Coordinates of C-alpha atoms in Angstrom, one line a residue:
X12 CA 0.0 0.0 0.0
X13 CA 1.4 3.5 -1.1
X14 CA 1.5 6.2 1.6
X15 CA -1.4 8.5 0.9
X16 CA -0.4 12.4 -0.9
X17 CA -1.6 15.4 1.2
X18 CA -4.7 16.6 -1.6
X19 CA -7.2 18.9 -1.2
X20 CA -10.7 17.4 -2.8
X21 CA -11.3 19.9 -6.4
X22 CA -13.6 22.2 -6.2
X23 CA -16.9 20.7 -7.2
X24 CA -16.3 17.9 -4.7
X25 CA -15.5 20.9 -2.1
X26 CA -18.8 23.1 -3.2
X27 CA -21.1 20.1 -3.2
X28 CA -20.2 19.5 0.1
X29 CA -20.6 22.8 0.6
X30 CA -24.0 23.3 -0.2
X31 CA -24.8 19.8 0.9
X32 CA -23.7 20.5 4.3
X33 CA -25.6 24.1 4.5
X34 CA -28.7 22.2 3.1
X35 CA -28.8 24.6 -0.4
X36 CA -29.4 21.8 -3.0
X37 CA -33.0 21.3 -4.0
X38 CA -34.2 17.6 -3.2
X39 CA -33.4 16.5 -7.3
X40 CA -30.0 17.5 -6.7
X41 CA -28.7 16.0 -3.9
X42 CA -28.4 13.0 -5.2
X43 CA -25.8 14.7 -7.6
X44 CA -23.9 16.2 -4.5
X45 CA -23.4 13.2 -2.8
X46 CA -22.2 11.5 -6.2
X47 CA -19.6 14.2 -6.8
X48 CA -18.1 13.9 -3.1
X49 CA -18.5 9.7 -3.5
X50 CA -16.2 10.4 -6.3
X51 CA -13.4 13.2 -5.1
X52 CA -13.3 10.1 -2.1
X53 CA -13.4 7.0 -3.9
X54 CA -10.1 8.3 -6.2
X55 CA -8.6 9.7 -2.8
X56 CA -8.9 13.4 -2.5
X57 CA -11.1 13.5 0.2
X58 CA -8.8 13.1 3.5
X59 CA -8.6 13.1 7.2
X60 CA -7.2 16.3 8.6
X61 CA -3.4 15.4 8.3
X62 CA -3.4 14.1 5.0
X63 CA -2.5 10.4 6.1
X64 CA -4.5 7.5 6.1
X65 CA -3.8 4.6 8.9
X66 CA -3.4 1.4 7.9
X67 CA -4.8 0.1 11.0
X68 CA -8.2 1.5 9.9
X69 CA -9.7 -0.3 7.2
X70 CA -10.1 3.4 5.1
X71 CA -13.5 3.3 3.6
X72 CA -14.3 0.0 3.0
X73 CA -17.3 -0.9 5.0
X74 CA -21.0 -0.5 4.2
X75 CA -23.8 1.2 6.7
X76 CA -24.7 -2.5 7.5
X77 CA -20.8 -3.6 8.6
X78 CA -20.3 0.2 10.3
X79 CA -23.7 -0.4 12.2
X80 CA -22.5 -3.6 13.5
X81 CA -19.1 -1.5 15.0
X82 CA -21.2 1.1 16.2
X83 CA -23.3 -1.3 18.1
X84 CA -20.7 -2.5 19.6
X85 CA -19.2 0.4 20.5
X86 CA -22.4 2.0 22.9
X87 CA -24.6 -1.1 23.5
X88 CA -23.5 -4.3 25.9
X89 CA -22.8 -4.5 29.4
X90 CA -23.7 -1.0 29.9
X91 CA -27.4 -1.7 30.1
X92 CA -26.7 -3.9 33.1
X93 CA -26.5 -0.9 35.1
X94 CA -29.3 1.0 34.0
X95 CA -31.3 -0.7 37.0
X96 CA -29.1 0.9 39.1
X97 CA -29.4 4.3 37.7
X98 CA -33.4 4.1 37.8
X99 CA -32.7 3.1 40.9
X100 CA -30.5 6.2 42.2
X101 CA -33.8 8.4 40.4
X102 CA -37.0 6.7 40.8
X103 CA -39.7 5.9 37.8
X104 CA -40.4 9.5 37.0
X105 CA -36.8 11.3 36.9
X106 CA -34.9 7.8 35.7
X107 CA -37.8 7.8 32.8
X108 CA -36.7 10.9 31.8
X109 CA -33.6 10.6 32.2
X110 CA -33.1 8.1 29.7
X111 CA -35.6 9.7 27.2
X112 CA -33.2 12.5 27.2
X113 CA -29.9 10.6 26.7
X114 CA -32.0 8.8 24.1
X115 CA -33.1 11.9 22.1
X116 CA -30.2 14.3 22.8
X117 CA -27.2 11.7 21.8
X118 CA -29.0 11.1 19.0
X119 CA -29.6 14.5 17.1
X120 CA -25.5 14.9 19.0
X121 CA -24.7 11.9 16.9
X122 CA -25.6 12.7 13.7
X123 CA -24.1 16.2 14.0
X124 CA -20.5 14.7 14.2
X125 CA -21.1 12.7 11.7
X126 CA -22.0 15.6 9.4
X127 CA -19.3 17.3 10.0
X128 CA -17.0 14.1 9.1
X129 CA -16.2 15.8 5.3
X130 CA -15.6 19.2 5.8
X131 CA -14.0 21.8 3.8
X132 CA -12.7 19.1 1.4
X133 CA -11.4 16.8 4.2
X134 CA -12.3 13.6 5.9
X135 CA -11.7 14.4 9.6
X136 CA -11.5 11.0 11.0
X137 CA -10.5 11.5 14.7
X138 CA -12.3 13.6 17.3
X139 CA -9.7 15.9 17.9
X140 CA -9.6 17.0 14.1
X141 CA -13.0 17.8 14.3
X142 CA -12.7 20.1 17.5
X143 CA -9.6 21.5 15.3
X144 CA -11.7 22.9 12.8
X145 CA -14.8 23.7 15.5
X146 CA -12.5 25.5 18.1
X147 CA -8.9 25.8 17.1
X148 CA -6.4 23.1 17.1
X149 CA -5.4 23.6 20.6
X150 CA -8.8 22.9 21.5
X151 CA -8.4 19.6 19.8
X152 CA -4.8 18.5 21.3
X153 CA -4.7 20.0 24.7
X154 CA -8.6 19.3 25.8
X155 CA -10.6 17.0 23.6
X156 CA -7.3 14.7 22.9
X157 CA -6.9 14.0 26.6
X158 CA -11.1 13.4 27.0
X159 CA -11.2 10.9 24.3
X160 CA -8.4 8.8 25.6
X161 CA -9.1 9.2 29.2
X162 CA -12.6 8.3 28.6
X163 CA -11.2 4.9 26.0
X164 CA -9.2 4.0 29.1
X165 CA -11.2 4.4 31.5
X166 CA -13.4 2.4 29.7
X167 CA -11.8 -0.4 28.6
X168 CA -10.4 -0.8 32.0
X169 CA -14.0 -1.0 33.7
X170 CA -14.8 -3.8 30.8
X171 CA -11.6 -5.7 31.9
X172 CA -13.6 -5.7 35.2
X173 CA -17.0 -6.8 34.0
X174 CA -14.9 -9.8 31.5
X175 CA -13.7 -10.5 35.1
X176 CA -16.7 -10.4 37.3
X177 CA -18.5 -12.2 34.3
X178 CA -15.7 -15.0 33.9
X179 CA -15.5 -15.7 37.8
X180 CA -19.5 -16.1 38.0
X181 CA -19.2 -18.8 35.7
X182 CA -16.4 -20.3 37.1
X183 CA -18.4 -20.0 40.5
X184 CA -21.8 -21.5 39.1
X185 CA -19.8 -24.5 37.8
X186 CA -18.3 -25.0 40.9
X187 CA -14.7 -23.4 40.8
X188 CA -13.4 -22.1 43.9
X189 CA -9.2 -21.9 43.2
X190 CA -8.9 -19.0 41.0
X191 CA -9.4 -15.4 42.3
X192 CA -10.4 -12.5 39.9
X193 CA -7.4 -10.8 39.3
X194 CA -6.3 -14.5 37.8
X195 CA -9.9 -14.4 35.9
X196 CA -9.0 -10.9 34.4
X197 CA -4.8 -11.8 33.6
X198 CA -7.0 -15.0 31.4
X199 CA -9.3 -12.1 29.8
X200 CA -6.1 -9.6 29.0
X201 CA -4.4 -12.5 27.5
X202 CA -7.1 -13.6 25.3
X203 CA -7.4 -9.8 24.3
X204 CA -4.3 -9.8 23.2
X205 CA -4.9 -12.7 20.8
X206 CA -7.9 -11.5 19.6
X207 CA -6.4 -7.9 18.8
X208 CA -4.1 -9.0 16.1
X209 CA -7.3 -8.7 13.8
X210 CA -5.5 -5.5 12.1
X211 CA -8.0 -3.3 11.4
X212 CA -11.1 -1.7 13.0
X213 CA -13.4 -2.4 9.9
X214 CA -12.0 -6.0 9.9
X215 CA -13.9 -6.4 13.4
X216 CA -17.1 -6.2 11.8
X217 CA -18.6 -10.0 11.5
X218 CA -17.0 -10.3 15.4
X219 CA -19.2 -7.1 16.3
X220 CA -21.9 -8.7 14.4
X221 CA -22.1 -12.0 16.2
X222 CA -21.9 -9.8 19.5
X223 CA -25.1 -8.1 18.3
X224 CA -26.5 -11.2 18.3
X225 CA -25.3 -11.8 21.5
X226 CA -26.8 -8.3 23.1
X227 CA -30.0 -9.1 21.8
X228 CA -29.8 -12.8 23.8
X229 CA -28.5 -11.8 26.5
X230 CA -30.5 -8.6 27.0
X231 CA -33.8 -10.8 26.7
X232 CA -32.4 -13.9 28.9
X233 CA -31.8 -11.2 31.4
X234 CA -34.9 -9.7 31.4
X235 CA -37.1 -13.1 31.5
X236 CA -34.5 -14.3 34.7
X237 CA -35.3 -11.1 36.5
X238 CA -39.1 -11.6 35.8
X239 CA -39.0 -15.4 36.6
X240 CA -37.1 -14.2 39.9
X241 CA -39.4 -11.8 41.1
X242 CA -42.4 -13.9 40.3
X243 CA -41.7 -17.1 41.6
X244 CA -39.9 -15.9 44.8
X245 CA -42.5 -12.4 45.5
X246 CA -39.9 -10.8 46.3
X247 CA -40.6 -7.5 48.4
X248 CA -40.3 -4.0 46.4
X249 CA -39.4 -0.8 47.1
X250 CA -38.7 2.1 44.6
X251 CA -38.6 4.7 47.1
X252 CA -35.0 6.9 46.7
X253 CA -33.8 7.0 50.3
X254 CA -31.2 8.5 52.0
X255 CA -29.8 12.2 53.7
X256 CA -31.0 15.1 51.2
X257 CA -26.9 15.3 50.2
X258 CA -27.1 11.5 49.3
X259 CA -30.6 12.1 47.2
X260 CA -28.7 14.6 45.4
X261 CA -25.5 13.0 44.1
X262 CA -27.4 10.0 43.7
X263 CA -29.3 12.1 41.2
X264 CA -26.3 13.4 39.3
X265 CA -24.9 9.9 39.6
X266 CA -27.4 8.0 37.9
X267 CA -27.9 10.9 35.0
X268 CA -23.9 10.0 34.4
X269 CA -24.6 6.5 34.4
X270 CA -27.3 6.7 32.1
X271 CA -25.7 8.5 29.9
X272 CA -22.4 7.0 30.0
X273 CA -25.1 4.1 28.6
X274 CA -25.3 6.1 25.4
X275 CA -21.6 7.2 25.2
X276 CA -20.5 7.2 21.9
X277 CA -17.2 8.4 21.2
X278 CA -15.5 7.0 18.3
X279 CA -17.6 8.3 15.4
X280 CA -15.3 9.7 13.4
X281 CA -12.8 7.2 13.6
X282 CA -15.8 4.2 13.0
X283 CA -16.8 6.5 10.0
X284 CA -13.0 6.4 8.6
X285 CA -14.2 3.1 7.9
X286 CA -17.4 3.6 6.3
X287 CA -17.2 3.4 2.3
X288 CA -18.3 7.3 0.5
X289 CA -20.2 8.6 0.7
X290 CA -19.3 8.0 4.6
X291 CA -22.3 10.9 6.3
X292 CA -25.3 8.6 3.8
X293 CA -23.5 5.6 5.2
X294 CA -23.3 6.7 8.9
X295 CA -26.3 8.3 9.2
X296 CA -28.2 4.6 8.6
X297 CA -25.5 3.1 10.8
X298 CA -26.7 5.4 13.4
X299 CA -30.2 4.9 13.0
X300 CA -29.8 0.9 13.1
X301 CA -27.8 1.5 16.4
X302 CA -30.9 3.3 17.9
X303 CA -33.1 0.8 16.7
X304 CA -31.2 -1.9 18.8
X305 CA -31.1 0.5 21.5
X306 CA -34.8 1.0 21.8
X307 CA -35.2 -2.6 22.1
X308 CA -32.3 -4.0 24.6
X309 CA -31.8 -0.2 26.8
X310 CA -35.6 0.0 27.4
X311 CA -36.4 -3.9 28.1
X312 CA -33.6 -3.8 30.9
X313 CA -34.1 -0.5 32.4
X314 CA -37.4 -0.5 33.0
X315 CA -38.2 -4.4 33.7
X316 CA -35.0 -4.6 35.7
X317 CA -35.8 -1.9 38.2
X318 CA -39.8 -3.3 37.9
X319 CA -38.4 -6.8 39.5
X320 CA -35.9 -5.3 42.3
X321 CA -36.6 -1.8 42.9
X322 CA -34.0 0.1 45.2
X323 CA -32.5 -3.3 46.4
X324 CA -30.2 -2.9 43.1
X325 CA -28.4 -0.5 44.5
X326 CA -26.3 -2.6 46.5
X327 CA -25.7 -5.0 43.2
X328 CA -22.2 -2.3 42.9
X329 CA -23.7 -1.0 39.8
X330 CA -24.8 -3.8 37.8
X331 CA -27.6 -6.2 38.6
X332 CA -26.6 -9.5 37.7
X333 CA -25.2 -10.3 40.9
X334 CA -28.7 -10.7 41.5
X335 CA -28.9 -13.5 39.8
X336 CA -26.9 -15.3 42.3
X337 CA -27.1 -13.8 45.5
X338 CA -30.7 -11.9 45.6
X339 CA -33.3 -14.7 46.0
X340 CA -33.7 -17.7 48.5
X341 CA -31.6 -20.1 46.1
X342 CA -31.1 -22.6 49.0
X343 CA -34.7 -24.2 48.4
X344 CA -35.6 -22.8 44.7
X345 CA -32.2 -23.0 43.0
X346 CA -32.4 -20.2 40.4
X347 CA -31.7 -21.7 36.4
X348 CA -28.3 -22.6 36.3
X349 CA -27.6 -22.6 32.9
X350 CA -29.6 -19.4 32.4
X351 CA -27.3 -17.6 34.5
X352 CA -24.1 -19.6 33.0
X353 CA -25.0 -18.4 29.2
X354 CA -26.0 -15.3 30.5
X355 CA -22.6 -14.6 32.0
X356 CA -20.7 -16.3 28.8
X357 CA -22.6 -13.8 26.7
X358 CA -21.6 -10.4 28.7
X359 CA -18.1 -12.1 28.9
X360 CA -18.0 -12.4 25.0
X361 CA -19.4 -8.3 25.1
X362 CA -17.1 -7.5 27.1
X363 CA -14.2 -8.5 24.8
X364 CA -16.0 -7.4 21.8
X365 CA -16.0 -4.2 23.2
X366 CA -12.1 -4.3 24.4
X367 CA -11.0 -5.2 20.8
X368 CA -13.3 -2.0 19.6
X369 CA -12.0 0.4 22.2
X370 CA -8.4 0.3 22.2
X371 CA -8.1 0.8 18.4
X372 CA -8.1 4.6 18.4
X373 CA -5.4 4.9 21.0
X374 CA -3.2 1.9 19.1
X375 CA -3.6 3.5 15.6
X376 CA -1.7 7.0 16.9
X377 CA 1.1 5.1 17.7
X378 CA 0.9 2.7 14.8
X379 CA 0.1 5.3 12.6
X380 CA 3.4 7.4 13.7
X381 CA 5.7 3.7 13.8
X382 CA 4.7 1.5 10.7
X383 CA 5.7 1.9 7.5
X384 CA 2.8 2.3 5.0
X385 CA 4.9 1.4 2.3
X386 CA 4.8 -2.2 3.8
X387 CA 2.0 -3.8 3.5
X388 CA -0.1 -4.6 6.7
X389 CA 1.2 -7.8 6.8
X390 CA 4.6 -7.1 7.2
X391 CA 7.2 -8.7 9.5
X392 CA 8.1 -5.1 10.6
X393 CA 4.7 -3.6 11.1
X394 CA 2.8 -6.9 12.7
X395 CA 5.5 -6.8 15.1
X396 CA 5.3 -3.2 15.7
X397 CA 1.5 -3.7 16.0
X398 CA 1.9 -6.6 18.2
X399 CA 4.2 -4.9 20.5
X400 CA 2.0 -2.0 20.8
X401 CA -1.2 -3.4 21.0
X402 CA -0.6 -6.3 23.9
X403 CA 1.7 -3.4 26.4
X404 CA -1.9 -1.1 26.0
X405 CA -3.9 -4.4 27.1
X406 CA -1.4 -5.3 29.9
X407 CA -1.7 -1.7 31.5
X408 CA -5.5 -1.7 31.3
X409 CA -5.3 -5.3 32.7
X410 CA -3.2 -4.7 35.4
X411 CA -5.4 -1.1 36.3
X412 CA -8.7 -3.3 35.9
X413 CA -6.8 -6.4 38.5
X414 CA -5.6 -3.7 41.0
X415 CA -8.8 -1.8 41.3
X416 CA -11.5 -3.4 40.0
X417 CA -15.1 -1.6 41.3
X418 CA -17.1 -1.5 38.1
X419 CA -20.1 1.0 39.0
X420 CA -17.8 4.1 40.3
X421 CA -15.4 3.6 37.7
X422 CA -18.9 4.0 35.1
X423 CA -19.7 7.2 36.6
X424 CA -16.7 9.0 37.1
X425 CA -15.5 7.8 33.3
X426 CA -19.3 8.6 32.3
X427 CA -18.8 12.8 33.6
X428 CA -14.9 13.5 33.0
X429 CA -15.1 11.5 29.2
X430 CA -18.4 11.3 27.8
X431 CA -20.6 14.1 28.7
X432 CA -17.6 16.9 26.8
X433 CA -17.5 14.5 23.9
X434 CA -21.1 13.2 23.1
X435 CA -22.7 16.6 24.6
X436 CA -20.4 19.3 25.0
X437 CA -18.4 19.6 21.5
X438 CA -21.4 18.4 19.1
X439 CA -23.4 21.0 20.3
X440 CA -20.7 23.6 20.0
X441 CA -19.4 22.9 16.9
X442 CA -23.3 22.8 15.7
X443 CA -23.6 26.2 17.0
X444 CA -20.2 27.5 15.9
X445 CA -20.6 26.3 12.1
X446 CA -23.7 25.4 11.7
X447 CA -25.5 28.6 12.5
X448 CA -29.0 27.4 12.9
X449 CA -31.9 29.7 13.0
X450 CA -32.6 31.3 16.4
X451 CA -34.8 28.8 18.0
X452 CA -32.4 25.9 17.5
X453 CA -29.2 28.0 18.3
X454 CA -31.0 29.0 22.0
X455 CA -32.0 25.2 22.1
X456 CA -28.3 24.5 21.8
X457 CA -27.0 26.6 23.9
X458 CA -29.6 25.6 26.8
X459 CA -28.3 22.0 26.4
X460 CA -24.9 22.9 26.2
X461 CA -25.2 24.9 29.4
X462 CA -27.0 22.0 31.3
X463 CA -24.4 19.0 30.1
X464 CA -21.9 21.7 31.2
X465 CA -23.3 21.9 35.0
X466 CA -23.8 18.1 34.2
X467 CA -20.8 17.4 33.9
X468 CA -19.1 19.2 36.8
X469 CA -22.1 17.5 39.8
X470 CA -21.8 14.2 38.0
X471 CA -17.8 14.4 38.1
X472 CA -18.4 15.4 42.1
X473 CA -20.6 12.9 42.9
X474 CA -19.0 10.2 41.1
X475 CA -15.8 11.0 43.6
X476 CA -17.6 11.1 46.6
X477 CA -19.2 7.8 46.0
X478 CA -15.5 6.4 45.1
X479 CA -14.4 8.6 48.6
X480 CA -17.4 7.1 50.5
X481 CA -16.5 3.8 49.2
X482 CA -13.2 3.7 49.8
X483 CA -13.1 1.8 53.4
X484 CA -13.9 -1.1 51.6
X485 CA -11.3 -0.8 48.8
X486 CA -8.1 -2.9 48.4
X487 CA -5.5 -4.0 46.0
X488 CA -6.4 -6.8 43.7
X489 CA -9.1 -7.5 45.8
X490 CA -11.0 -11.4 45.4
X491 CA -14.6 -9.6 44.4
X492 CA -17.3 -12.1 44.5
X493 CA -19.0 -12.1 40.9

């Protein structure tokens, strides 16, 4: 593979998206628009912002179908385990809200980044290119740099946890007692690293496909175990949000994070990198397929999960499937061992589907800036350079995940500090800065940009407090029971 030329896309390519992008095409010519830009990118003039294209990215390649499968990937899983738990911290009328709003607002938030993916005759396909052209490029090195990859971190660290927790509960329902979970997550880290010599992030797409399968099971088996549970046992409900005022109140801001950690979505432009031209046709319908899947799995397990419980989720740490094991009477009315088994195998498989997803953006920098593109990705020299580079990242986040692994704070404070500025804060700015709606939408913006703003900072607090509050009980690679 030749090393892509700095270009600039020619000048109908550049007006047509142009006038695409400021809606000025009548509806007969649109069509024509999006053909010239299909073309300036299919012969390689359209470009990210530096002019280089990774080899670790699979440039342009992948239809809305294969994208959609990524982007699945990439919000929906494990996450909705601990939506419960947010409902919880909320009650039915502020948690049903809550996750209307995420719904809605990460959706129009969503499709505005991926608008802004060809701009100005380049493909802009990492977040901080886009806050370069939105607010400057310090903007997009010194603040929205350090978001994204504290928020991929922190997230792929707190899935190392849940591959854990997941891994030990089967090991526990089939009668294990030897291994501890720091051993559990070293297994998951190593079979990470395996897995991640798949080179490129649109090459993960049949993998992210059978995990949407897997959501879909999973989500349901869940759902029917809670039901069955609460059913069959009568178990006593209450959906009352206790506690001092102060603990009312974080709880609030807590679950609000949580939820919309939930919908965090924060590698659009570089899952659009992948998507063939022309790449904002192609998103968009990857976007709507991923909202699709979210309506059915996020609303099933939110709402029928804290239906079956109530506030006794809260002590689950974040998640309730420990419910499934320790909630109910199981010394005369064993609960369905093999539900519980496949359930666990299924949020396992998640889990890694999601680890594989999430470390690509920070691997490709480094990747980007030591392979040689001349080579092809094949290469002795670059597989070894990718090899190297992608099994230290999964050691550290293995390591971090082993050491301190308490999955619901580490959701809410990754969920404030790396979600809310990248899903809320710069999609609505850069749709006010160069979009210039009309007046009404502009003061809509701006009121949600404000509230994700104050958001963000009582979500960040109460995420520490509950990690402060918590802390008496923390340790060092610590034997957590599933």
């Amino acid at each position: 593979m030749l090393p892509a030329k700095p270009m600039v896309a020619d000048d109908s390519a550049h007006g047509a998206a142009e006038k695409l992008q400021a809606g000025k095409f009548a509806n007969g010519d649109e069509e024509k628009a999006l053909e010239i830009q299909a073309e300036a990118l299919t012969v390689g003039k359209g470009l990210n912002g530096t002019g280089k294209v990774p080899l670790s990215v699979g440039f342009a390649k992948g239809s809305w179908l294969q994208v959609g499968y990524n982007l699945c990937t990439c919000v929906s899983g494990a996450p909705l385990l601990g939506l419960p738990f947010a409902m919880a911290l909320l009650g039915w009328a502020a948690g049903t809200l809550a996750l209307m709003l995420g719904f809605c607002v990460t959706l129009w938030t969503s499709r505005i980044v991926a608008s802004f993916h060809e701009h100005k005759g380049h493909r802009h396909i990492r977040y901080r290119d886009l806050a370069a052209i939105a607010m400057g490029p310090n903007w997009g090195k010194f603040y929205v740099w350090p978001c994204q990859w504290g928020n991929l971190i922190g997230a792929l660290i707190s899935f190392f946890i849940q591959a854990g927790l997941s891994f030990k509960a089967v090991y526990t329902l089939l009668g294990g007692e030897s291994l501890t979970l720091t051993e559990m997550i070293v297994i998951m880290g190593v079979v990470c690293m395996v897995m991640a010599q798949i080179p490129t992030m649109h090459a993960l797409w049949f993998i992210n496909f059978l995990n949407l399968v897997s959501v879909f099971i999973f989500t349901y088996m869940t759902v029917a175990v809670a039901i069955w549970q609460t059913c069959y046992y009568k178990l006593p409900r209450d959906y009352g949000v206790h506690g001092s005022p102060a603990d009312k109140a974080f709880g609030v801001f807590q679950g609000i994070v949580i939820m919309h950690f939930a919908y965090g979505n924060t590698l659009i432009p570089e899952l659009q990198a992948t998507a063939k031209p022309p790449s904002i046709v192609t998103m968009n319908k990857a976007i709507w397929m991923l909202y699709a899947q979210l309506t059915l799995t996020y609303l099933p397990s939110a709402f029928i999960g804290y239906a079956a419980y109530g506030q006794a989720v809260v002590s689950g740490g974040g998640s309730f499937l420990p419910f499934f094991m320790a909630a109910v009477p199981t010394e005369d009315n064993p609960s369905p061992k093999w539900a519980l088994v496949f359930i666990n195998l299924l949020v396992l498989w998640n889990s890694i589907c999601f680890c594989l997803l999430y470390i690509a953006p920070v691997t490709e920098h480094f990747e980007t800036k030591y392979m040689n593109d001349n080579s092809g990705i094949w290469a002795v020299k670059n597989w070894l350079i990718r090899t190297v580079i992608r099994c230290a990242y999964i050691f550290f986040a293995a390591l971090i995940a082993a050491m301190f692994p308490y999955f619901g704070d580490i959701l809410a404070l990754v969920g404030a500090l790396g979600i809310t500025p990248l899903d809320f804060l710069l999609p609505l700015a850069m749709y006010i800065f160069l979009r210039k709606p009309v007046l009404w939408k502009k003061i809509l913006a701006w009121i949600l940009l404000i509230f994700y703003v104050i958001i963000m900072i009582l979500g960040a607090v109460a995420a520490i407090r509950g990690i402060v509050l918590d802390a008496s009980h923390y340790s060092v690679f610590p034997n957590l029971a599933p």
